[in-house]
Rosetta silent file (secondary structure, phi, psi, omega in degrees, C-alpha in Angstrom):
SEQUENCE: MKNLVLYAPPAAGKGTQCEMLEKNFGYKVLSIGQVLRNNRSTETEVGRKIIETQDKGILTPDDIVAEALKNELTKLEGEKICIEGYPRNIEQAKLLDTIFDNYVVINLYVDRDLAMKRTLGRVNCDKCHKIYNVYFDEMKPTEEGICDICKEPLSSRSDDNENSFKVRFDVYEENAPQILEFYENKNILYRINGGISKEYTNDEVEKIIKEA
SCORE:     score description
SCORE:     0.000 S_00000001
   1 L     0.000  146.452 -177.244   93.404   93.992  113.680 S_00000001
   2 L   -86.942  161.423  169.839   92.184   92.651  110.365 S_00000001
   3 E   -68.816  161.629 -174.915   88.668   92.082  109.173 S_00000001
   4 E  -130.132  148.704  163.534   87.451   88.488  109.374 S_00000001
   5 E  -118.528  121.414  179.207   85.507   85.913  107.427 S_00000001
   6 E  -100.709  108.933 -174.018   84.269   83.125  109.711 S_00000001
   7 E  -115.477  124.345 -173.861   83.743   80.061  107.526 S_00000001
   8 L  -164.211  159.335  173.962   82.401   76.850  109.035 S_00000001
   9 L   -76.281  174.274  176.291   79.857   74.031  108.725 S_00000001
  10 L   -58.109  141.586  173.316   76.667   73.965  110.798 S_00000001
  11 L    65.327   27.067  176.530   77.161   73.721  114.583 S_00000001
  12 L   -89.662  -10.078  178.214   80.905   74.446  114.492 S_00000001
  13 L   108.592   19.297 -179.038   80.531   77.344  116.932 S_00000001
  14 H   -59.120  -45.885 -176.658   80.260   80.406  114.653 S_00000001
  15 H   -60.730  -42.689  179.315   77.608   82.060  116.807 S_00000001
  16 H   -62.435  -42.488 -179.696   79.633   81.690  120.009 S_00000001
  17 H   -69.241  -36.175  177.835   82.727   83.159  118.362 S_00000001
  18 H   -62.405  -41.928  177.643   80.774   86.057  116.882 S_00000001
  19 H   -60.845  -43.260  179.528   79.489   86.951  120.354 S_00000001
  20 H   -63.880  -42.363 -178.895   83.043   86.846  121.712 S_00000001
  21 H   -65.474  -38.262  177.285   84.387   88.999  118.875 S_00000001
  22 H   -67.421  -47.492 -174.559   81.679   91.609  119.401 S_00000001
  23 H   -71.458  -45.530 -171.938   82.054   91.709  123.170 S_00000001
  24 H   -91.801  -24.638 -173.550   85.837   91.470  123.561 S_00000001
  25 H  -127.842    0.996  174.271   87.168   93.103  120.409 S_00000001
  26 L    73.962   21.170  178.337   84.438   95.404  119.133 S_00000001
  27 L   -71.079  146.470  169.628   83.841   93.620  115.834 S_00000001
  28 E   -96.599  119.437 -176.296   80.667   94.354  113.873 S_00000001
  29 E   -94.211  129.201  176.081   79.248   90.999  112.772 S_00000001
  30 E  -113.530  116.415  171.795   77.468   90.747  109.436 S_00000001
  31 E  -101.010  144.962 -175.069   75.372   87.657  108.772 S_00000001
  32 H   -64.948  -34.441  176.573   74.056   87.247  105.253 S_00000001
  33 H   -58.240  -45.205  179.579   70.506   86.659  106.470 S_00000001
  34 H   -68.444  -38.292  178.164   70.540   90.034  108.228 S_00000001
  35 H   -58.176  -46.366 -179.135   72.218   91.718  105.241 S_00000001
  36 H   -66.722  -39.505  177.928   69.398   90.576  102.947 S_00000001
  37 H   -63.387  -39.664 -179.579   66.728   91.631  105.442 S_00000001
  38 H   -66.051  -25.448 -175.041   68.344   95.075  105.744 S_00000001
  39 H  -102.061    2.199  175.059   68.300   95.502  101.975 S_00000001
  40 L   -67.150  113.930 -178.437   64.709   94.394  101.296 S_00000001
  41 L  -162.591  144.095  176.083   63.191   97.496   99.752 S_00000001
  42 L   -84.838   -1.255 -174.157   60.994   98.468   96.818 S_00000001
  43 L   -93.186   -9.203  179.423   63.070  101.625   96.397 S_00000001
  44 L  -129.771  155.386  179.151   66.232  100.008   94.976 S_00000001
  45 H   -63.815  -42.101  178.245   66.904   97.496   92.214 S_00000001
  46 H   -61.373  -45.057 -179.381   68.845   95.281   94.633 S_00000001
  47 H   -63.468  -41.361  179.097   66.023   95.455   97.165 S_00000001
  48 H   -65.293  -38.056  179.457   63.358   94.612   94.615 S_00000001
  49 H   -67.990  -38.186  177.354   65.354   91.604   93.398 S_00000001
  50 H   -62.337  -47.204  179.818   65.780   90.351   96.984 S_00000001
  51 H   -60.138  -45.058 -177.584   62.027   90.647   97.612 S_00000001
  52 H   -60.719  -45.980 -177.259   61.216   88.916   94.325 S_00000001
  53 H   -74.019  -42.148 -178.928   63.468   85.911   94.931 S_00000001
  54 H   -65.750  -39.290 -179.069   62.722   85.503   98.635 S_00000001
  55 H   -68.268  -23.928  176.413   58.980   85.729   98.121 S_00000001
  56 H   -88.603   -6.943  179.596   59.247   82.981   95.510 S_00000001
  57 L    75.314   24.735  178.270   61.308   80.863   97.881 S_00000001
  58 L  -113.246  160.727 -177.938   64.350   80.723   95.583 S_00000001
  59 L   -67.290  137.274  175.190   67.970   81.606   96.280 S_00000001
  60 L   -70.305  131.876 -178.495   68.950   85.229   95.729 S_00000001
  61 L   -54.995  148.173 -176.341   71.544   85.421   92.896 S_00000001
  62 H   -55.753  -41.170 -176.613   75.181   85.723   93.956 S_00000001
  63 H   -68.543  -31.629  177.856   75.663   89.149   92.352 S_00000001
  64 H   -72.004  -41.276  176.184   72.622   90.571   94.179 S_00000001
  65 H   -59.611  -43.726 -179.584   73.833   89.182   97.513 S_00000001
  66 H   -63.050  -39.425  178.321   77.245   90.742   96.867 S_00000001
  67 H   -65.360  -41.747  178.204   75.652   94.128   96.102 S_00000001
  68 H   -63.226  -41.949  178.749   73.592   93.956   99.303 S_00000001
  69 H   -64.771  -40.350  178.156   76.701   93.072  101.282 S_00000001
  70 H   -59.639  -40.161  177.767   78.608   95.923   99.660 S_00000001
  71 H   -59.507  -44.003 -179.039   75.866   98.315  100.814 S_00000001
  72 H   -68.657  -38.349  178.825   76.254   97.118  104.413 S_00000001
  73 H   -63.620  -37.021  178.511   80.050   97.309  104.284 S_00000001
  74 H   -62.170  -39.094  179.194   79.821  100.917  103.119 S_00000001
  75 H   -65.604  -26.253 -174.983   77.717  101.778  106.195 S_00000001
  76 L  -105.058   21.634 -179.029   80.394  100.244  108.450 S_00000001
  77 L   -55.480  131.687 -179.281   83.423  101.915  106.892 S_00000001
  78 L    92.801  -11.664  178.826   86.187  102.257  109.490 S_00000001
  79 L   -91.302  157.076  169.878   84.796   99.477  111.712 S_00000001
  80 L   -81.138  127.279 -170.908   86.336   96.051  112.322 S_00000001
  81 E  -121.268  138.868  172.124   84.049   93.609  110.513 S_00000001
  82 E  -121.368  121.459  177.343   83.404   89.874  110.803 S_00000001
  83 E   -99.740  128.209  178.425   81.343   88.229  108.050 S_00000001
  84 E  -128.549  148.858 -178.456   79.681   84.918  108.926 S_00000001
  85 L    80.905   14.971 -176.898   77.549   82.576  106.856 S_00000001
  86 L  -162.181  138.763    4.141   79.223   83.704  103.632 S_00000001
  87 L   -80.991  162.763  177.331   80.649   82.717  101.197 S_00000001
  88 L  -113.858   -8.606  174.989   78.779   79.493  100.470 S_00000001
  89 L  -149.527  171.023 -174.324   80.348   78.731   97.091 S_00000001
  90 H   -66.533  -33.209  178.373   83.496   79.603   95.155 S_00000001
  91 H   -63.341  -41.595  177.822   81.714   82.247   93.053 S_00000001
  92 H   -65.821  -37.506  178.490   80.676   84.075   96.225 S_00000001
  93 H   -61.284  -42.200 -179.937   84.229   83.822   97.579 S_00000001
  94 H   -69.258  -39.097  176.789   85.566   85.504   94.441 S_00000001
  95 H   -64.278  -43.405  179.784   82.877   88.196   94.532 S_00000001
  96 H   -58.834  -37.834 -177.538   83.576   88.881   98.206 S_00000001
  97 H   -64.207  -19.949  179.997   87.255   89.352   97.407 S_00000001
  98 H   -87.531  -14.608 -176.407   86.351   92.294   95.140 S_00000001
  99 H  -121.053   -4.959 -175.835   84.411   94.223   97.832 S_00000001
 100 L  -126.955  134.085 -178.400   86.146   93.254  101.103 S_00000001
 101 L  -134.518  172.141  179.268   89.754   93.986  101.960 S_00000001
 102 L    51.432   52.408 -176.062   92.337   93.644  104.721 S_00000001
 103 E  -131.812  158.814  170.316   90.830   90.377  105.900 S_00000001
 104 E  -126.273  162.238 -177.807   91.756   86.860  106.933 S_00000001
 105 E  -114.046  127.306  175.633   89.595   83.729  106.913 S_00000001
 106 E  -108.836  116.864  178.308   89.079   81.539  109.972 S_00000001
 107 E  -101.321  115.008  172.776   87.753   78.078  109.175 S_00000001
 108 E   -91.126  119.951  178.424   86.246   76.225  112.130 S_00000001
 109 E  -112.021  149.830 -175.899   86.086   72.538  111.291 S_00000001
 110 L  -152.100  147.564  177.540   84.177   69.905  113.214 S_00000001
 111 L   -62.410  139.317 -177.636   83.331   66.214  112.913 S_00000001
 112 H   -57.384  -45.562 -176.966   79.949   65.575  111.247 S_00000001
 113 H   -63.800  -40.194  178.545   78.648   63.331  114.067 S_00000001
 114 H   -66.994  -42.086  179.325   79.544   65.881  116.742 S_00000001
 115 H   -61.283  -39.545  179.816   78.000   68.691  114.698 S_00000001
 116 H   -67.329  -39.424  178.419   74.774   66.707  114.323 S_00000001
 117 H   -62.952  -41.589  177.711   74.651   66.021  118.069 S_00000001
 118 H   -62.267  -40.190 -177.278   75.128   69.731  118.743 S_00000001
 119 H   -70.259  -49.937 -175.089   72.350   70.578  116.281 S_00000001
 120 H   -70.860  -22.939 -179.218   69.745   68.044  117.370 S_00000001
 121 L   -94.400   -0.671 -173.853   70.307   68.751  121.056 S_00000001
 122 E   -77.400  128.922  172.889   70.142   72.538  120.763 S_00000001
 123 E  -134.803  153.141 -177.360   67.343   74.359  122.602 S_00000001
 124 E  -143.629  161.856  177.769   67.084   78.041  123.364 S_00000001
 125 E   -91.169  123.487 -179.698   65.161   80.604  125.362 S_00000001
 126 L   -69.646  -19.599 -176.690   62.986   82.816  123.169 S_00000001
 127 L   -86.672  -53.405 -177.163   63.131   85.593  125.766 S_00000001
 128 L  -104.071   -6.413  175.662   66.849   85.985  126.599 S_00000001
 129 L    70.331   12.482  175.898   68.176   83.897  123.659 S_00000001
 130 L   -66.453  138.511 -177.490   70.459   81.772  125.860 S_00000001
 131 E  -105.334  136.264  176.728   71.338   78.504  124.114 S_00000001
 132 E  -122.644  171.845  173.338   71.447   75.116  125.834 S_00000001
 133 E  -144.554  124.773 -173.639   72.110   71.571  124.650 S_00000001
 134 L   -75.533  -11.682 -177.789   70.386   68.532  126.081 S_00000001
 135 L   -96.426   -7.142 -177.121   73.192   66.160  125.031 S_00000001
 136 L  -124.175  120.609 -173.730   76.075   67.891  126.841 S_00000001
 137 H   -54.680  -40.349 -176.461   76.100   68.059  130.653 S_00000001
 138 H   -71.101  -10.749 -178.567   77.902   71.416  130.760 S_00000001
 139 H  -117.890    3.422  178.992   75.199   72.952  128.538 S_00000001
 140 L   -75.056  146.100  172.151   72.055   71.378  129.963 S_00000001
 141 L   -69.572  154.521  179.657   69.577   73.636  131.793 S_00000001
 142 L   -60.102  -44.236  176.633   69.319   73.012  135.522 S_00000001
 143 L  -110.359  126.250 -176.054   65.646   72.109  135.131 S_00000001
 144 L   -53.691  126.243  175.261   64.747   70.171  132.005 S_00000001
 145 L    79.732    3.616 -176.763   63.033   72.352  129.415 S_00000001
 146 E  -125.970  135.385  179.014   63.270   75.558  131.475 S_00000001
 147 L   -67.612  132.553  178.966   65.664   78.504  131.061 S_00000001
 148 L   -62.071  -33.962 -173.286   67.981   78.974  134.060 S_00000001
 149 L   -87.301  -52.531 -173.015   67.770   82.773  133.736 S_00000001
 150 L   -93.310  -16.171 -174.724   64.197   83.571  132.663 S_00000001
 151 L    62.702   23.854  177.605   62.436   80.448  133.909 S_00000001
 152 L   -94.572  155.983  176.670   60.677   80.394  130.526 S_00000001
 153 E   -63.441  144.556  178.543   60.075   77.208  128.489 S_00000001
 154 E   -92.561  151.824  179.602   62.852   76.306  126.030 S_00000001
 155 E  -137.265  165.293  177.233   62.242   75.623  122.363 S_00000001
 156 L  -115.807  155.685  178.337   64.172   74.321  119.369 S_00000001
 157 L   -70.994  146.375 -178.003   64.504   75.791  115.888 S_00000001
 158 L   -64.548  -26.575 -179.047   62.292   74.243  113.230 S_00000001
 159 L   -93.069    5.350  175.510   65.337   73.544  111.030 S_00000001
 160 L   -86.925   63.930  176.496   67.250   71.782  113.820 S_00000001
 161 L  -129.743  166.767 -171.559   66.273   68.359  112.559 S_00000001
 162 H   -63.284  -43.045 -178.313   68.290   65.527  111.068 S_00000001
 163 H   -64.270  -45.830  179.513   67.216   65.986  107.457 S_00000001
 164 H   -63.058  -41.856  178.611   67.851   69.730  107.437 S_00000001
 165 H   -60.116  -46.788 -178.036   71.210   69.244  109.138 S_00000001
 166 H   -60.347  -41.238  178.598   72.324   66.675  106.551 S_00000001
 167 H   -61.637  -48.180 -177.283   71.388   68.976  103.664 S_00000001
 168 H   -65.375  -40.480 -178.713   73.283   71.931  105.164 S_00000001
 169 H   -70.896  -37.358  177.787   76.342   69.860  106.049 S_00000001
 170 H   -62.762  -41.976  178.806   76.386   68.217  102.609 S_00000001
 171 H   -61.787  -42.764  177.757   76.281   71.633  100.924 S_00000001
 172 H   -60.332  -49.893 -176.665   79.199   72.761  103.080 S_00000001
 173 H   -64.381  -31.224  179.091   81.277   69.665  102.305 S_00000001
 174 H   -68.647  -37.360 -174.352   80.552   69.989   98.592 S_00000001
 175 H   -97.067  -22.489 -173.398   81.764   73.586   98.418 S_00000001
 176 H   -57.933  -44.144 -176.637   84.428   73.725  101.137 S_00000001
 177 H   -55.747  -45.075 -179.851   87.388   72.238   99.195 S_00000001
 178 H   -67.035  -42.330 -178.200   87.282   74.920   96.483 S_00000001
 179 H   -65.997  -45.659 -179.670   86.697   77.752   98.923 S_00000001
 180 H   -64.546  -39.215  177.618   89.462   76.657  101.293 S_00000001
 181 H   -63.615  -40.595  178.889   91.899   76.198   98.405 S_00000001
 182 H   -58.145  -47.793 -178.277   91.060   79.693   97.129 S_00000001
 183 H   -74.149  -33.134  177.674   91.878   81.275  100.497 S_00000001
 184 H   -64.079  -40.223  178.650   94.901   79.042  101.085 S_00000001
 185 H   -66.052  -23.039  177.284   96.381   80.201   97.775 S_00000001
 186 L   -89.960   -1.934  179.625   95.941   83.797   98.976 S_00000001
 187 L    59.231   39.108  178.750   97.766   82.916  102.231 S_00000001
 188 L  -127.068   16.181 -175.780   94.946   84.257  104.397 S_00000001
 189 E  -100.891  131.207  172.910   93.479   80.982  105.703 S_00000001
 190 E  -124.314  139.250 -177.994   93.614   79.844  109.341 S_00000001
 191 E  -121.212  136.973 -178.990   92.018   76.581  110.512 S_00000001
 192 E  -131.748  134.822  174.123   90.807   75.737  114.016 S_00000001
 193 E   -73.159  108.030 -178.229   89.370   72.483  115.353 S_00000001
 194 L   -85.520    8.335 -177.085   85.960   73.609  116.579 S_00000001
 195 L  -102.044    3.063 -176.681   85.229   70.268  118.210 S_00000001
 196 L   -84.217  -65.215  176.495   87.514   70.513  121.252 S_00000001
 197 L  -166.980  160.075  177.601   85.888   73.127  123.486 S_00000001
 198 H   -61.262  -40.336 -178.112   84.501   76.647  123.392 S_00000001
 199 H   -65.130  -41.613  178.527   87.430   77.858  125.474 S_00000001
 200 H   -62.344  -46.028 -179.785   90.000   76.305  123.113 S_00000001
 201 H   -62.846  -43.624  176.720   88.328   77.865  120.076 S_00000001
 202 H   -53.632  -49.740 -177.188   88.139   81.252  121.813 S_00000001
 203 H   -61.642  -42.133 -178.449   91.859   81.164  122.605 S_00000001
 204 H   -68.298  -40.518  176.837   92.819   80.170  119.066 S_00000001
 205 H   -62.296  -43.535  179.987   90.639   82.862  117.483 S_00000001
 206 H   -62.150  -40.567  178.066   92.116   85.489  119.800 S_00000001
 207 H   -59.203  -43.512 -176.092   95.652   84.415  118.838 S_00000001
 208 H   -65.684  -47.317 -175.090   94.838   84.787  115.148 S_00000001
 209 H   -71.457  -21.653  176.967   93.276   88.234  115.353 S_00000001
 210 H   -83.363  -25.881 -175.437   96.158   89.514  117.487 S_00000001
 211 H  -102.724  -24.125 -173.135   98.859   88.101  115.208 S_00000001
 212 L   -67.690    0.000    0.000   97.371   88.305  111.687 S_00000001
């Protein structure tokens, strides 16, 4: 099986697919947020640059992110890897191509209105991390505001609001055409409608990783 890049807008189902890939196929999932946290250190130039930019609240430069990712990939040599949340622009896509090999790209696409509904309705349990959605009957908790498993109160992420969603989705739509064209020209792009159902997306992802 090939390595994967899972590329998608907010609320397209990346997290659900990552869980499935880890559980059913043994993939090691790398999210860029975790990569940067793992590389925060005063002992390396990359680590110092990450600390400097994050502490100032500015974006970490693309070349530093790529170096941090390269460090994590080296630790996982020989493992099946899925990268999610990256690339976010065409420069990152080109940098990734120089440090990551034997991979295909799965693009989950979803309608903006559905993605916003998924985002604004999302609540989760801080204890067991189970995710619910108040707008979809099949994902609602049995008791409003309470986790079915832990019986703990549910909460929502601070960035799960309409303004934050619009910014993130706009950034995706601005950069997606170039990124998708780049991967399409390399003949490694697969696209899945992430708005049908979790089961449909699961099945399509499994087909790709078994056939690619």
